[in-house]
CSV table of C-alpha atoms in Angstrom, one decimal:
chain,number,residue,atom,x,y,z
C,44,UNK,CA,-18.8,21.1,-14.3
C,45,UNK,CA,-15.8,19.2,-12.9
C,46,UNK,CA,-16.1,15.8,-11.3
C,47,UNK,CA,-14.6,14.5,-7.9
C,48,UNK,CA,-15.0,10.9,-7.2
C,49,UNK,CA,-14.6,9.5,-3.5
C,50,UNK,CA,-13.5,5.7,-4.0
C,51,UNK,CA,-13.8,3.4,-0.7
C,52,UNK,CA,-12.7,0.1,-0.6
C,53,UNK,CA,-14.8,-2.5,1.2
C,54,UNK,CA,-13.7,-5.7,3.0
C,55,UNK,CA,-16.1,-6.7,5.9
C,56,UNK,CA,-17.3,-3.3,6.9
C,57,UNK,CA,-20.8,-3.7,7.4
C,58,UNK,CA,-20.5,-1.6,11.0
C,59,UNK,CA,-19.2,1.3,9.2
C,60,UNK,CA,-21.0,1.7,5.7
C,61,UNK,CA,-24.1,3.4,6.7
C,62,UNK,CA,-22.0,6.0,9.1
C,63,UNK,CA,-19.4,6.4,6.1
C,64,UNK,CA,-21.8,7.0,3.6
C,65,UNK,CA,-24.0,9.7,5.7
C,66,UNK,CA,-20.9,11.3,6.9
C,67,UNK,CA,-18.9,11.8,3.5
C,68,UNK,CA,-22.4,13.1,2.1
C,69,UNK,CA,-22.5,15.6,4.5
C,70,UNK,CA,-18.9,16.8,4.2
C,71,UNK,CA,-19.1,17.2,0.4
C,72,UNK,CA,-22.3,19.5,0.5
C,73,UNK,CA,-19.8,22.6,0.2
C,74,UNK,CA,-18.4,21.0,-3.0
C,75,UNK,CA,-21.6,20.5,-4.7
C,76,UNK,CA,-22.0,24.0,-5.8
C,77,UNK,CA,-18.9,23.5,-8.2
C,78,UNK,CA,-18.3,20.0,-8.5
C,79,UNK,CA,-20.3,17.0,-9.4
C,80,UNK,CA,-19.5,14.5,-6.7
C,81,UNK,CA,-20.1,10.9,-6.8
C,82,UNK,CA,-19.0,7.6,-4.9
C,83,UNK,CA,-17.4,4.3,-5.8
C,84,UNK,CA,-17.7,1.5,-3.2
C,85,UNK,CA,-15.6,-1.7,-4.1
C,86,UNK,CA,-16.8,-4.8,-2.3
C,87,UNK,CA,-13.7,-6.8,-2.0
C,88,UNK,CA,-15.4,-10.1,-1.5
C,89,UNK,CA,-16.7,-9.5,1.9
C,90,UNK,CA,-18.2,-12.2,4.0
C,91,UNK,CA,-20.5,-10.1,6.2
C,92,UNK,CA,-23.3,-7.9,5.1
C,93,UNK,CA,-21.4,-5.1,3.3
C,94,UNK,CA,-22.7,-5.8,-0.2
C,95,UNK,CA,-26.3,-5.9,1.0
C,96,UNK,CA,-25.6,-2.6,2.9
C,97,UNK,CA,-23.8,-1.2,-0.3
C,98,UNK,CA,-26.9,-2.1,-2.4
C,99,UNK,CA,-29.0,-0.3,-0.1
C,100,UNK,CA,-27.0,2.9,-0.2
C,101,UNK,CA,-27.0,2.8,-4.2
C,102,UNK,CA,-30.9,2.7,-4.0
C,103,UNK,CA,-31.1,5.5,-1.7
C,104,UNK,CA,-28.2,7.6,-3.7
C,105,UNK,CA,-27.9,7.6,-7.4
C,106,UNK,CA,-24.2,9.2,-7.2
C,107,UNK,CA,-23.3,5.8,-5.8
C,108,UNK,CA,-21.4,3.2,-8.0
C,109,UNK,CA,-21.0,-0.4,-6.1
C,110,UNK,CA,-18.2,-2.7,-7.7
C,111,UNK,CA,-18.4,-6.4,-6.5
C,112,UNK,CA,-15.3,-8.5,-6.9
C,113,UNK,CA,-15.8,-11.9,-7.6
C,114,UNK,CA,-13.5,-12.7,-4.4
C,115,UNK,CA,-11.0,-11.1,-2.1
C,116,UNK,CA,-8.3,-9.8,-4.1
C,117,UNK,CA,-7.1,-7.5,-1.3
C,118,UNK,CA,-6.9,-3.9,-0.3
C,119,UNK,CA,-4.6,-2.5,-3.3
C,120,UNK,CA,-6.4,-4.3,-6.2
C,121,UNK,CA,-9.7,-3.6,-4.7
C,122,UNK,CA,-8.4,0.4,-5.1
C,123,UNK,CA,-6.8,-0.6,-8.8
C,124,UNK,CA,-10.5,-1.8,-9.7
C,125,UNK,CA,-12.1,1.3,-8.3
C,126,UNK,CA,-9.5,3.6,-10.0
C,127,UNK,CA,-10.0,1.8,-13.5
C,128,UNK,CA,-13.6,2.5,-13.7
C,129,UNK,CA,-13.5,6.5,-12.1
C,130,UNK,CA,-14.2,9.0,-14.6
C,131,UNK,CA,-13.4,12.0,-12.8
C,132,UNK,CA,-11.0,15.0,-13.0
C,133,UNK,CA,-9.9,14.0,-9.5
C,134,UNK,CA,-10.1,10.6,-7.3
C,135,UNK,CA,-10.1,10.8,-3.3
C,136,UNK,CA,-9.0,7.2,-1.9
C,137,UNK,CA,-10.1,6.5,1.6
C,138,UNK,CA,-10.5,3.6,3.8
C,139,UNK,CA,-13.9,2.5,5.0
C,140,UNK,CA,-13.1,2.1,8.9
C,141,UNK,CA,-13.8,6.0,9.8
C,142,UNK,CA,-10.1,6.4,10.5
C,143,UNK,CA,-9.4,8.6,7.8
C,144,UNK,CA,-11.5,11.5,8.8
C,145,UNK,CA,-13.7,12.4,5.7
C,146,UNK,CA,-13.5,16.5,6.5
C,147,UNK,CA,-10.0,16.1,5.9
C,148,UNK,CA,-10.9,15.5,2.1
C,149,UNK,CA,-12.1,19.1,1.8
C,150,UNK,CA,-8.4,20.3,2.6
C,151,UNK,CA,-7.0,17.9,0.0
C,152,UNK,CA,-9.3,19.5,-2.5
C,153,UNK,CA,-8.2,22.9,-1.6
C,154,UNK,CA,-4.5,22.1,-2.3
C,155,UNK,CA,-5.8,20.4,-5.7
C,156,UNK,CA,-7.1,23.7,-6.6
C,157,UNK,CA,-3.9,25.4,-6.3
C,158,UNK,CA,-2.6,23.1,-8.9
C,159,UNK,CA,-1.3,20.2,-7.2
C,160,UNK,CA,-1.8,16.9,-8.9
C,161,UNK,CA,-1.1,14.6,-6.0
C,162,UNK,CA,-2.4,15.7,-2.5
C,163,UNK,CA,-1.5,13.1,0.3
C,164,UNK,CA,-2.8,12.9,3.8
C,165,UNK,CA,0.2,12.7,6.1
C,166,UNK,CA,-0.7,11.4,9.7
C,167,UNK,CA,0.4,14.0,12.4
C,168,UNK,CA,-0.7,11.6,15.0
C,169,UNK,CA,-2.7,8.0,15.1
C,170,UNK,CA,-4.5,6.4,17.6
C,171,UNK,CA,-2.9,2.6,17.2
C,172,UNK,CA,-1.0,0.5,19.4
C,173,UNK,CA,2.5,1.0,20.5
C,174,UNK,CA,3.4,-1.9,18.5
C,175,UNK,CA,1.8,-0.6,15.5
C,176,UNK,CA,3.2,2.7,15.7
C,177,UNK,CA,6.7,1.2,16.4
C,178,UNK,CA,6.5,-1.1,13.3
C,179,UNK,CA,5.2,1.6,11.0
C,180,UNK,CA,8.1,3.8,12.2
C,181,UNK,CA,10.7,1.1,11.3
C,182,UNK,CA,9.1,0.4,8.0
C,183,UNK,CA,9.3,3.7,6.3
C,184,UNK,CA,12.8,4.4,8.0
C,185,UNK,CA,13.8,1.2,6.2
C,186,UNK,CA,12.0,2.0,3.0
C,187,UNK,CA,13.8,5.4,2.9
C,188,UNK,CA,17.0,3.9,3.4
C,189,UNK,CA,16.7,1.4,0.4
C,190,UNK,CA,13.8,2.2,-1.8
C,191,UNK,CA,14.8,4.0,-4.9
C,192,UNK,CA,12.0,6.6,-4.8
C,193,UNK,CA,11.0,9.1,-1.9
C,194,UNK,CA,7.9,7.7,-0.3
C,195,UNK,CA,6.5,10.0,2.3
C,196,UNK,CA,6.6,8.9,5.9
C,197,UNK,CA,3.3,8.4,7.7
C,198,UNK,CA,1.2,8.4,4.6
C,199,UNK,CA,-1.2,5.6,3.6
C,200,UNK,CA,-3.4,5.4,0.5
C,201,UNK,CA,-5.6,8.4,2.2
C,202,UNK,CA,-5.1,11.0,-1.0
C,203,UNK,CA,-6.3,12.9,-4.0
C,204,UNK,CA,-5.0,12.3,-7.4
C,205,UNK,CA,-5.8,14.1,-10.6
C,206,UNK,CA,-6.8,12.7,-13.6
C,207,UNK,CA,-4.0,12.5,-15.6
C,208,UNK,CA,-2.0,10.7,-12.4
C,209,UNK,CA,-5.0,8.2,-12.5
C,210,UNK,CA,-4.5,7.5,-16.2
C,211,UNK,CA,-0.6,7.1,-15.5
C,212,UNK,CA,-1.4,4.5,-12.7
C,213,UNK,CA,-3.6,2.5,-15.2
C,214,UNK,CA,-0.5,1.5,-17.2
C,215,UNK,CA,1.0,0.1,-14.1
C,216,UNK,CA,-0.5,-3.9,-14.0
C,217,UNK,CA,2.0,-5.4,-11.6
C,218,UNK,CA,0.3,-7.7,-9.5
C,219,UNK,CA,2.2,-7.3,-6.1
C,220,UNK,CA,1.1,-3.8,-5.7
C,221,UNK,CA,2.3,-1.0,-3.5
C,222,UNK,CA,0.0,2.1,-4.6
C,223,UNK,CA,1.8,4.8,-2.6
C,224,UNK,CA,5.1,3.9,-3.9
C,225,UNK,CA,3.7,3.8,-7.3
C,226,UNK,CA,2.0,6.9,-6.8
C,227,UNK,CA,5.4,8.5,-6.0
C,228,UNK,CA,7.4,6.9,-8.7
C,229,UNK,CA,5.3,8.5,-11.2
C,230,UNK,CA,5.6,11.9,-10.2
C,231,UNK,CA,4.2,15.5,-10.9
C,232,UNK,CA,3.1,18.0,-8.3
C,233,UNK,CA,2.7,16.4,-4.7
C,234,UNK,CA,2.2,18.0,-1.7
C,235,UNK,CA,1.0,17.1,2.0
C,236,UNK,CA,-2.1,17.8,4.2
C,237,UNK,CA,-1.6,17.0,7.9
C,238,UNK,CA,-4.2,15.3,9.8
C,239,UNK,CA,-4.8,13.5,13.1
C,240,UNK,CA,-6.2,9.7,12.3
C,241,UNK,CA,-8.8,8.6,14.3
C,242,UNK,CA,-9.5,4.7,15.9
C,243,UNK,CA,-11.5,2.6,13.8
C,244,UNK,CA,-15.2,3.2,14.4
C,245,UNK,CA,-16.2,-0.6,13.9
C,246,UNK,CA,-15.3,-4.2,13.0
C,247,UNK,CA,-11.6,-5.3,12.9
C,248,UNK,CA,-8.4,-4.3,10.9
C,249,UNK,CA,-7.9,-5.8,7.4
C,250,UNK,CA,-4.3,-5.6,7.9
C,251,UNK,CA,-3.4,-8.4,10.8
C,252,UNK,CA,0.6,-8.7,11.1
C,253,UNK,CA,0.8,-11.3,8.5
C,254,UNK,CA,-0.7,-8.9,5.9
C,255,UNK,CA,1.4,-6.1,6.9
C,256,UNK,CA,4.5,-8.1,6.8
C,257,UNK,CA,3.7,-8.8,3.1
C,258,UNK,CA,2.5,-5.4,2.4
C,259,UNK,CA,5.7,-4.5,3.5
C,260,UNK,CA,7.8,-6.7,1.4
C,261,UNK,CA,5.6,-5.3,-1.4
C,262,UNK,CA,7.2,-1.8,-0.8
C,263,UNK,CA,10.7,-2.9,-0.5
C,264,UNK,CA,11.2,-5.9,-2.8
C,265,UNK,CA,8.9,-3.7,-5.5
C,266,UNK,CA,11.0,-0.5,-5.2
C,267,UNK,CA,14.5,-1.3,-4.5
C,268,UNK,CA,17.2,-4.2,-5.3
C,269,UNK,CA,19.0,-3.4,-2.2
C,270,UNK,CA,18.1,-7.0,-0.7
C,271,UNK,CA,20.0,-8.2,-3.7
C,272,UNK,CA,22.9,-6.3,-3.3
C,273,UNK,CA,22.8,-7.3,0.3
C,274,UNK,CA,23.3,-10.8,-0.4
C,275,UNK,CA,26.5,-10.0,-1.9
C,276,UNK,CA,27.9,-7.9,1.1
C,277,UNK,CA,26.8,-10.8,3.3
C,278,UNK,CA,28.7,-13.1,1.3
C,279,UNK,CA,31.9,-10.6,1.2
C,280,UNK,CA,31.4,-10.5,5.2
C,281,UNK,CA,31.4,-14.3,5.9
C,282,UNK,CA,34.2,-14.7,3.4
C,283,UNK,CA,36.4,-12.3,5.3
C,284,UNK,CA,35.6,-14.2,8.6
C,285,UNK,CA,36.6,-17.2,7.2
C,286,UNK,CA,39.8,-15.8,5.9
C,287,UNK,CA,40.5,-14.4,9.6
C,288,UNK,CA,39.5,-17.9,10.9
C,289,UNK,CA,42.0,-19.7,8.8
C,290,UNK,CA,44.9,-17.2,9.3
C,291,UNK,CA,44.1,-17.9,13.2
C,292,UNK,CA,44.1,-21.5,12.8
C,293,UNK,CA,47.3,-21.7,11.1
C,294,UNK,CA,48.8,-19.0,13.4
C,295,UNK,CA,48.2,-21.2,16.4
C,296,UNK,CA,49.2,-24.3,14.5
C,297,UNK,CA,52.6,-22.7,13.7
C,298,UNK,CA,53.4,-20.6,16.8
C,299,UNK,CA,51.4,-22.0,19.7
C,300,UNK,CA,50.8,-25.9,18.8
C,301,UNK,CA,50.4,-26.7,22.8
C,302,UNK,CA,47.6,-24.3,22.8
C,303,UNK,CA,45.7,-25.8,19.9
C,304,UNK,CA,42.4,-27.6,20.8
C,305,UNK,CA,40.2,-29.5,18.5
C,306,UNK,CA,37.0,-27.7,18.2
C,307,UNK,CA,34.5,-29.9,16.7
C,308,UNK,CA,31.5,-27.6,18.7
C,309,UNK,CA,32.7,-24.5,16.7
C,310,UNK,CA,33.1,-26.5,13.3
C,311,UNK,CA,29.3,-27.8,13.6
C,312,UNK,CA,28.2,-24.0,14.7
C,313,UNK,CA,29.9,-22.4,11.9
C,314,UNK,CA,28.8,-25.1,9.6
C,315,UNK,CA,25.1,-24.4,10.8
C,316,UNK,CA,25.3,-20.6,10.6
C,317,UNK,CA,26.7,-20.6,6.9
C,318,UNK,CA,23.7,-22.9,6.1
C,319,UNK,CA,21.6,-20.6,7.8
C,320,UNK,CA,22.7,-17.6,6.0
C,321,UNK,CA,22.5,-19.6,2.6
C,322,UNK,CA,18.8,-20.4,3.3
C,323,UNK,CA,18.0,-16.4,3.9
C,324,UNK,CA,19.9,-15.6,0.7
C,325,UNK,CA,17.8,-18.0,-1.1
C,326,UNK,CA,14.8,-16.8,0.3
C,327,UNK,CA,15.5,-13.5,-0.8
C,328,UNK,CA,16.2,-14.7,-4.2
C,329,UNK,CA,13.0,-16.6,-4.2
C,330,UNK,CA,10.9,-13.2,-3.4
C,331,UNK,CA,12.3,-11.9,-6.5
C,332,UNK,CA,11.8,-15.3,-8.5
C,333,UNK,CA,8.2,-15.7,-7.5
C,334,UNK,CA,7.3,-12.0,-8.6
C,335,UNK,CA,9.0,-12.7,-11.8
C,336,UNK,CA,6.8,-15.8,-12.0
C,337,UNK,CA,3.7,-13.9,-11.3
C,338,UNK,CA,4.1,-11.4,-13.8
C,339,UNK,CA,4.9,-13.8,-16.4
C,340,UNK,CA,1.5,-15.8,-16.2
C,341,UNK,CA,-0.2,-12.5,-17.2
C,342,UNK,CA,-3.1,-12.8,-15.5
C,343,UNK,CA,-5.8,-10.6,-14.7
C,344,UNK,CA,-5.7,-8.5,-11.5
C,345,UNK,CA,-8.8,-9.2,-10.5
C,346,UNK,CA,-12.4,-10.5,-11.4
C,347,UNK,CA,-15.5,-8.6,-11.2
C,348,UNK,CA,-19.1,-10.2,-10.4
C,349,UNK,CA,-21.0,-6.8,-11.0
C,350,UNK,CA,-20.9,-3.3,-11.5
C,351,UNK,CA,-24.1,-1.1,-10.0
C,352,UNK,CA,-23.6,2.2,-11.6
C,353,UNK,CA,-26.1,5.1,-10.3
C,354,UNK,CA,-27.7,7.3,-12.7
C,355,UNK,CA,-25.7,10.6,-11.8
C,356,UNK,CA,-22.5,8.8,-12.6
C,357,UNK,CA,-20.9,10.1,-15.9
C,358,UNK,CA,-22.2,7.6,-18.8
C,359,UNK,CA,-18.7,7.6,-20.4
C,360,UNK,CA,-17.4,5.9,-17.2
C,361,UNK,CA,-14.6,3.5,-18.2
C,362,UNK,CA,-15.3,-0.3,-18.7
C,363,UNK,CA,-13.3,-2.1,-16.1
C,364,UNK,CA,-10.1,-3.8,-17.8
C,365,UNK,CA,-7.5,-5.5,-16.1
């Protein structure tokens, strides 16, 4: 009998865990006649009672594995830890805040049974603030313009991935991870399932604006050299403006000397403008250099405090390796 594993990263989700597991347990019942279903919960350094609740869930359900990371490493690395452990024919990655309807996972399985290796859930609608919708739309628009791969719009990490895709993902050990980009980069047969995203059931988002901006930078810098190319284009443009300005000044001096007015304010503004552009360029270069520095250090992606594996989880589950 083939195995399907549900993977949930957990960070301060004490208000959602019981309802989440109860709901998913009900949803998967139609699969149990032909699949062995189990669950991996990755506690990403939660500061609330999430770990205690997860252990209680594991006590009551022997299909549950709880991975407790030593501290908060972030959503993408928590998912990576779960993928490293998962020993299943398919893994379904879902968020834990009940915004990803568990019932949609059955549609993902149907597409997988039709031969697709990656089935991603694509948001048809989402109950978020206007600001978040607008920024998400702008991010995906920009990413499509500059990225070297095709990342579907309005998709998150809610998806089903086949065993062979999971095995390929394990080869990618970069620290600044953008998993949906990596999955697109790997390839294989991919398709979408449309769904309507719900509101968060409890708690607060683990992605405030600061983290969202950093996550967006991971997607753009990790899959595009466009920012580096843009530096050269901006340099050429400013050089062209400078050349035009020089021609204008020389022309006024030669042909209209009476109208020439000393412009210290203009010169000062131009100097500050060019200085700002240079600092921006250095910042872009620094983003790439910083990534190189992080990768050269070759540190583990995460550290594990404990792994609690249920009795109904395959015995040949992988040992976590980072």
